[in-house]
Amino acid sequence: MLILLGLIALLVWPIFGPAPALLICCAMLGLALYRERVELKRLSTWLLAPKPESVPDTGGAWTQPYVLLSRILRAQRQHESSLSATLQRFQLAGAAFPDGLVILGERDEIEWCNPAAERHLRIDLRRDAGHQITYLMRAPSFVEYLRAENHPEPLTLRFEREIDRPAVLSIQTVPFGDRQRLVISRDVARIEAAETIRRDFVANVSHELRTPLTVVIGFMETVLDMKTLPPAVERQLQMVMEQAQRMQRLVEDLLTLSRLESADNPPAEDPVDVPLLLRMLYDDAMALSADRHRIVLALESKAWVRGSIDELRSAFGNLVTNAVRYTPAGGEITLSWQADGNEARFEVRDTGIGIDAQHLPRLTERFYRVDRSRSRETGGTGLGLAIVKHVATRHGARLDVVSKIAVGSRFAVVFPATSILRPATGAGSGSTDKAA
Ligand SMILES: Nc1ncnc2c1ncn2[C@@H]1O[C@H](COP(=O)(O)OP(=O)(O)OP(=O)(O)O)[C@@H](O)[C@H]1O
Ligand SMILES: [Mg+2]
């Protein structure tokens, strides 16, 4: 256009002189400028609601930018529609998900939740988005659970029977995105009910077996006492007697486990003189070992704990019995009791057969035995450590196990500071007391 303008001016100049040539030049430049302004205006009008199908059809130098703009718009539109399809899929999946999902922001404010979470936690996303979840769910255990840093175990929440809300919820939090958290709520009422049926069934069967077994054992004792039996029959009856006694131990252990699991049997909170308990266990260990092992009692603390003496005796006793059973003759077994400001620790160390690392995670399962034949030989039922674990949990304590095959094992029940009681006057004999 500028070239055309120059050519016209050059043509006009020799005929009409410089002034008309300049005038024509100015007029044409003005016209060109006006056209650009009109195009710019059209562009800004189009940009108010840009649609690729309504791109202005201008021609000239403006065509190329408009084509590029419309291409960018089309790509953006495709991207948007695929994003919204993904979002819709995600929302549908969230809505169909049977578990409740809540996304919490940095201050525990509700960012998003699915319908199941709305039902479980009585939230209304439209009304409550942006509010802290603890304003709406005020159960102290829930508030406490959210405040804690790590949550290895899910929290169980129970509610009064309500329409449209499960009676038992399992709550778990998972770190999510950038300082956000995902709260997952799961209806576990049915699982709990099934668990109760299982527990009751085991307890009932064990209870029903107890009486006939007592009768059988009593009868066998009478027969064996008669001393008039032929030796072969006596041997066989002895074997029957051993098996019956094994069954009796099994039944007793199952009943103990049922009692420990029962929700209406809260743990006792009596003061337990652990040093005295350990002395008794030491005597039991000496009797069971019958001089086959060197047994050491290391009472390094006089601390007592709050709990149930019967449960602790049964749990500690199992650890001591295991150490004696699974340590070959000549080995060493140490029972120790230590306490500091943070925790108290009952530990049984042995130089026995040890346990391979692969078995350690499953050791506290019912009936789990590393070597079934060996355990059966020693009269084990495989319920001992399950009882220990339950007792520890009921006392707020944890069970630590370290073991190496052919080197030995270390089983420790570690009590939190809140369970430790300091006796007013020490009663230790021949022991040092670090904690007092
Ligand atoms: N101190 C130990 N050294 C080596 N293995 C052990 C030790 N303590 C336990 N175990 C292994 O763990 C298994 C489970 O122990 P647990 O006490 O639960 O059962 P148990 O001793 O076989 O039977 P019981 O129910 O009579 O105690 C044992 O069978 C044994 O294989
Ligand atoms: Mg045992």
PDB file of N, CA and C and ligand atoms in Angstrom, residues 249-250 253 318-319 321-327 348 350 352-355 363-365 367-372 374-376 378-388 403 408-411, ligand 1:
ATOM      1  N   ARG A 249      -6.026 -76.223  77.496  1.00  0.00           N
ATOM      2  CA  ARG A 249      -5.236 -74.973  77.437  1.00  0.00           C
ATOM      3  C   ARG A 249      -5.751 -74.085  76.309  1.00  0.00           C
ATOM      4  N   LEU A 250      -6.036 -74.764  75.171  1.00  0.00           N
ATOM      5  CA  LEU A 250      -6.529 -74.030  73.991  1.00  0.00           C
ATOM      6  C   LEU A 250      -7.837 -73.309  74.321  1.00  0.00           C
ATOM      7  N   ASP A 253      -7.218 -70.422  76.611  1.00  0.00           N
ATOM      8  CA  ASP A 253      -6.605 -69.283  75.889  1.00  0.00           C
ATOM      9  C   ASP A 253      -7.647 -68.566  75.034  1.00  0.00           C
ATOM     10  N   ASN A 318       3.606 -65.419  79.350  1.00  0.00           N
ATOM     11  CA  ASN A 318       3.757 -66.062  78.048  1.00  0.00           C
ATOM     12  C   ASN A 318       5.119 -65.749  77.444  1.00  0.00           C
ATOM     13  N   LEU A 319       5.557 -64.505  77.586  1.00  0.00           N
ATOM     14  CA  LEU A 319       6.858 -64.143  77.006  1.00  0.00           C
ATOM     15  C   LEU A 319       7.977 -64.931  77.686  1.00  0.00           C
ATOM     16  N   THR A 321       7.632 -67.857  79.299  1.00  0.00           N
ATOM     17  CA  THR A 321       7.510 -69.278  78.931  1.00  0.00           C
ATOM     18  C   THR A 321       8.074 -69.503  77.526  1.00  0.00           C
ATOM     19  N   ASN A 322       7.754 -68.598  76.614  1.00  0.00           N
ATOM     20  CA  ASN A 322       8.290 -68.735  75.252  1.00  0.00           C
ATOM     21  C   ASN A 322       9.816 -68.754  75.270  1.00  0.00           C
ATOM     22  N   ALA A 323      10.408 -67.829  76.051  1.00  0.00           N
ATOM     23  CA  ALA A 323      11.874 -67.745  76.094  1.00  0.00           C
ATOM     24  C   ALA A 323      12.447 -69.077  76.578  1.00  0.00           C
ATOM     25  N   VAL A 324      11.817 -69.659  77.599  1.00  0.00           N
ATOM     26  CA  VAL A 324      12.332 -70.934  78.120  1.00  0.00           C
ATOM     27  C   VAL A 324      12.134 -72.043  77.084  1.00  0.00           C
ATOM     28  N   ARG A 325      10.921 -72.047  76.464  1.00  0.00           N
ATOM     29  CA  ARG A 325      10.603 -73.108  75.502  1.00  0.00           C
ATOM     30  C   ARG A 325      11.475 -73.063  74.260  1.00  0.00           C
ATOM     31  N   TYR A 326      11.725 -71.850  73.792  1.00  0.00           N
ATOM     32  CA  TYR A 326      12.422 -71.743  72.506  1.00  0.00           C
ATOM     33  C   TYR A 326      13.905 -71.412  72.661  1.00  0.00           C
ATOM     34  N   THR A 327      14.461 -71.728  73.849  1.00  0.00           N
ATOM     35  CA  THR A 327      15.904 -71.561  74.041  1.00  0.00           C
ATOM     36  C   THR A 327      16.477 -72.934  74.413  1.00  0.00           C
ATOM     37  N   VAL A 348      12.110 -59.430  77.818  1.00  0.00           N
ATOM     38  CA  VAL A 348      12.614 -60.796  77.983  1.00  0.00           C
ATOM     39  C   VAL A 348      13.599 -61.048  76.844  1.00  0.00           C
ATOM     40  N   ASP A 350      16.454 -63.642  75.158  1.00  0.00           N
ATOM     41  CA  ASP A 350      16.957 -65.021  75.232  1.00  0.00           C
ATOM     42  C   ASP A 350      18.010 -65.251  74.161  1.00  0.00           C
ATOM     43  N   GLY A 352      18.020 -67.945  72.332  1.00  0.00           N
ATOM     44  CA  GLY A 352      17.416 -69.163  71.786  1.00  0.00           C
ATOM     45  C   GLY A 352      17.466 -69.281  70.271  1.00  0.00           C
ATOM     46  N   ILE A 353      16.490 -69.999  69.741  1.00  0.00           N
ATOM     47  CA  ILE A 353      16.517 -70.344  68.311  1.00  0.00           C
ATOM     48  C   ILE A 353      16.254 -69.135  67.409  1.00  0.00           C
ATOM     49  N   GLY A 354      15.656 -68.104  67.957  1.00  0.00           N
ATOM     50  CA  GLY A 354      15.392 -66.896  67.160  1.00  0.00           C
ATOM     51  C   GLY A 354      14.283 -67.101  66.136  1.00  0.00           C
ATOM     52  N   ILE A 355      13.875 -65.996  65.515  1.00  0.00           N
ATOM     53  CA  ILE A 355      12.758 -66.057  64.553  1.00  0.00           C
ATOM     54  C   ILE A 355      13.196 -65.330  63.284  1.00  0.00           C
ATOM     55  N   LEU A 363       3.541 -62.687  63.793  1.00  0.00           N
ATOM     56  CA  LEU A 363       3.738 -63.438  65.034  1.00  0.00           C
ATOM     57  C   LEU A 363       2.580 -63.341  66.022  1.00  0.00           C
ATOM     58  N   THR A 364       1.893 -62.163  66.028  1.00  0.00           N
ATOM     59  CA  THR A 364       0.830 -62.001  67.033  1.00  0.00           C
ATOM     60  C   THR A 364      -0.544 -62.434  66.517  1.00  0.00           C
ATOM     61  N   GLU A 365      -0.557 -63.037  65.319  1.00  0.00           N
ATOM     62  CA  GLU A 365      -1.834 -63.581  64.826  1.00  0.00           C
ATOM     63  C   GLU A 365      -2.178 -64.844  65.605  1.00  0.00           C
ATOM     64  N   PHE A 367      -2.943 -68.475  66.461  1.00  0.00           N
ATOM     65  CA  PHE A 367      -2.504 -69.781  65.963  1.00  0.00           C
ATOM     66  C   PHE A 367      -1.296 -69.695  65.039  1.00  0.00           C
ATOM     67  N   TYR A 368      -0.661 -68.544  64.985  1.00  0.00           N
ATOM     68  CA  TYR A 368       0.526 -68.460  64.108  1.00  0.00           C
ATOM     69  C   TYR A 368       1.730 -69.017  64.852  1.00  0.00           C
ATOM     70  N   ARG A 369       2.305 -70.056  64.272  1.00  0.00           N
ATOM     71  CA  ARG A 369       3.503 -70.624  64.871  1.00  0.00           C
ATOM     72  C   ARG A 369       4.563 -70.751  63.795  1.00  0.00           C
ATOM     73  N   VAL A 370       5.787 -70.421  64.160  1.00  0.00           N
ATOM     74  CA  VAL A 370       6.857 -70.449  63.167  1.00  0.00           C
ATOM     75  C   VAL A 370       7.097 -71.898  62.748  1.00  0.00           C
ATOM     76  N   ASP A 371       7.235 -72.750  63.752  1.00  0.00           N
ATOM     77  CA  ASP A 371       7.489 -74.154  63.473  1.00  0.00           C
ATOM     78  C   ASP A 371       6.410 -74.942  64.231  1.00  0.00           C
ATOM     79  N   ARG A 372       5.387 -75.344  63.479  1.00  0.00           N
ATOM     80  CA  ARG A 372       4.222 -75.958  64.133  1.00  0.00           C
ATOM     81  C   ARG A 372       4.579 -77.189  64.953  1.00  0.00           C
ATOM     82  N   ARG A 374       7.377 -78.064  66.291  1.00  0.00           N
ATOM     83  CA  ARG A 374       8.152 -77.776  67.488  1.00  0.00           C
ATOM     84  C   ARG A 374       7.266 -77.166  68.575  1.00  0.00           C
ATOM     85  N   SER A 375       6.393 -76.263  68.121  1.00  0.00           N
ATOM     86  CA  SER A 375       5.516 -75.592  69.074  1.00  0.00           C
ATOM     87  C   SER A 375       4.579 -76.610  69.710  1.00  0.00           C
ATOM     88  N   ARG A 376       4.086 -77.555  68.858  1.00  0.00           N
ATOM     89  CA  ARG A 376       3.172 -78.567  69.392  1.00  0.00           C
ATOM     90  C   ARG A 376       3.894 -79.436  70.413  1.00  0.00           C
ATOM     91  N   THR A 378       6.245 -78.586  72.330  1.00  0.00           N
ATOM     92  CA  THR A 378       6.420 -77.893  73.599  1.00  0.00           C
ATOM     93  C   THR A 378       5.074 -77.524  74.224  1.00  0.00           C
ATOM     94  N   GLY A 379       3.992 -77.993  73.620  1.00  0.00           N
ATOM     95  CA  GLY A 379       2.661 -77.761  74.200  1.00  0.00           C
ATOM     96  C   GLY A 379       2.069 -76.422  73.831  1.00  0.00           C
ATOM     97  N   GLY A 380       2.627 -75.759  72.809  1.00  0.00           N
ATOM     98  CA  GLY A 380       2.153 -74.413  72.440  1.00  0.00           C
ATOM     99  C   GLY A 380       0.878 -74.456  71.603  1.00  0.00           C
ATOM    100  N   THR A 381       0.038 -73.462  71.781  1.00  0.00           N
ATOM    101  CA  THR A 381      -1.198 -73.388  70.993  1.00  0.00           C
ATOM    102  C   THR A 381      -1.119 -72.305  69.927  1.00  0.00           C
ATOM    103  N   GLY A 382      -0.156 -71.408  70.061  1.00  0.00           N
ATOM    104  CA  GLY A 382      -0.035 -70.308  69.092  1.00  0.00           C
ATOM    105  C   GLY A 382      -0.949 -69.146  69.426  1.00  0.00           C
ATOM    106  N   LEU A 383      -1.502 -69.150  70.624  1.00  0.00           N
ATOM    107  CA  LEU A 383      -2.389 -68.039  71.009  1.00  0.00           C
ATOM    108  C   LEU A 383      -1.699 -67.076  71.974  1.00  0.00           C
ATOM    109  N   GLY A 384      -0.548 -67.510  72.489  1.00  0.00           N
ATOM    110  CA  GLY A 384       0.144 -66.726  73.530  1.00  0.00           C
ATOM    111  C   GLY A 384       0.431 -65.295  73.118  1.00  0.00           C
ATOM    112  N   LEU A 385       1.063 -65.116  71.966  1.00  0.00           N
ATOM    113  CA  LEU A 385       1.454 -63.753  71.570  1.00  0.00           C
ATOM    114  C   LEU A 385       0.250 -62.911  71.172  1.00  0.00           C
ATOM    115  N   ALA A 386      -0.828 -63.583  70.705  1.00  0.00           N
ATOM    116  CA  ALA A 386      -2.055 -62.833  70.408  1.00  0.00           C
ATOM    117  C   ALA A 386      -2.586 -62.244  71.713  1.00  0.00           C
ATOM    118  N   ILE A 387      -2.507 -63.042  72.787  1.00  0.00           N
ATOM    119  CA  ILE A 387      -2.948 -62.550  74.103  1.00  0.00           C
ATOM    120  C   ILE A 387      -2.045 -61.398  74.552  1.00  0.00           C
ATOM    121  N   VAL A 388      -0.725 -61.589  74.369  1.00  0.00           N
ATOM    122  CA  VAL A 388       0.224 -60.537  74.784  1.00  0.00           C
ATOM    123  C   VAL A 388      -0.108 -59.228  74.073  1.00  0.00           C
ATOM    124  N   SER A 403      14.465 -60.059  66.711  1.00  0.00           N
ATOM    125  CA  SER A 403      14.926 -61.436  66.791  1.00  0.00           C
ATOM    126  C   SER A 403      15.839 -61.764  65.620  1.00  0.00           C
ATOM    127  N   GLY A 408      18.988 -65.237  68.925  1.00  0.00           N
ATOM    128  CA  GLY A 408      18.097 -65.038  70.065  1.00  0.00           C
ATOM    129  C   GLY A 408      17.032 -64.005  69.786  1.00  0.00           C
ATOM    130  N   SER A 409      16.181 -63.796  70.789  1.00  0.00           N
ATOM    131  CA  SER A 409      15.049 -62.879  70.606  1.00  0.00           C
ATOM    132  C   SER A 409      14.953 -61.917  71.772  1.00  0.00           C
ATOM    133  N   ARG A 410      14.281 -60.801  71.492  1.00  0.00           N
ATOM    134  CA  ARG A 410      14.038 -59.801  72.541  1.00  0.00           C
ATOM    135  C   ARG A 410      12.594 -59.363  72.393  1.00  0.00           C
ATOM    136  N   PHE A 411      11.777 -59.700  73.355  1.00  0.00           N
ATOM    137  CA  PHE A 411      10.370 -59.281  73.356  1.00  0.00           C
ATOM    138  C   PHE A 411      10.212 -58.239  74.449  1.00  0.00           C
TER     139      PHE A 411
HETATM  140  N1  LIG B   1      11.398 -66.404  72.399  1.00  0.00           N
HETATM  141  C1  LIG B   1      11.108 -66.995  71.247  1.00  0.00           C
HETATM  142  N2  LIG B   1      12.110 -67.536  70.485  1.00  0.00           N
HETATM  143  C2  LIG B   1      11.815 -68.120  69.310  1.00  0.00           C
HETATM  144  N3  LIG B   1      10.574 -68.244  68.784  1.00  0.00           N
HETATM  145  C3  LIG B   1       9.556 -67.741  69.493  1.00  0.00           C
HETATM  146  C4  LIG B   1       9.762 -67.075  70.743  1.00  0.00           C
HETATM  147  N4  LIG B   1       8.562 -66.685  71.198  1.00  0.00           N
HETATM  148  C5  LIG B   1       7.662 -67.060  70.292  1.00  0.00           C
HETATM  149  N5  LIG B   1       8.239 -67.702  69.256  1.00  0.00           N
HETATM  150  C6  LIG B   1       7.575 -68.214  68.060  1.00  0.00           C
HETATM  151  O1  LIG B   1       6.329 -67.556  67.930  1.00  0.00           O
HETATM  152  C7  LIG B   1       5.277 -68.507  67.856  1.00  0.00           C
HETATM  153  C8  LIG B   1       4.061 -67.917  68.518  1.00  0.00           C
HETATM  154  O2  LIG B   1       4.255 -67.794  69.911  1.00  0.00           O
HETATM  155  P1  LIG B   1       3.009 -67.924  70.873  1.00  0.00           P
HETATM  156  O3  LIG B   1       3.452 -67.641  72.244  1.00  0.00           O
HETATM  157  O4  LIG B   1       1.932 -67.105  70.293  1.00  0.00           O
HETATM  158  O5  LIG B   1       2.576 -69.417  70.682  1.00  0.00           O
HETATM  159  P2  LIG B   1       3.130 -70.726  71.340  1.00  0.00           P
HETATM  160  O6  LIG B   1       4.219 -70.417  72.302  1.00  0.00           O
HETATM  161  O7  LIG B   1       3.434 -71.672  70.230  1.00  0.00           O
HETATM  162  O8  LIG B   1       1.867 -71.254  72.091  1.00  0.00           O
HETATM  163  P3  LIG B   1       1.164 -70.692  73.436  1.00  0.00           P
HETATM  164  O9  LIG B   1      -0.175 -70.268  72.969  1.00  0.00           O
HETATM  165  O10 LIG B   1       1.105 -71.852  74.335  1.00  0.00           O
HETATM  166  O11 LIG B   1       1.981 -69.572  73.928  1.00  0.00           O
HETATM  167  C9  LIG B   1       5.810 -69.730  68.541  1.00  0.00           C
HETATM  168  O12 LIG B   1       5.163 -70.874  68.050  1.00  0.00           O
HETATM  169  C10 LIG B   1       7.270 -69.697  68.155  1.00  0.00           C
HETATM  170  O13 LIG B   1       7.447 -70.271  66.891  1.00  0.00           O
END
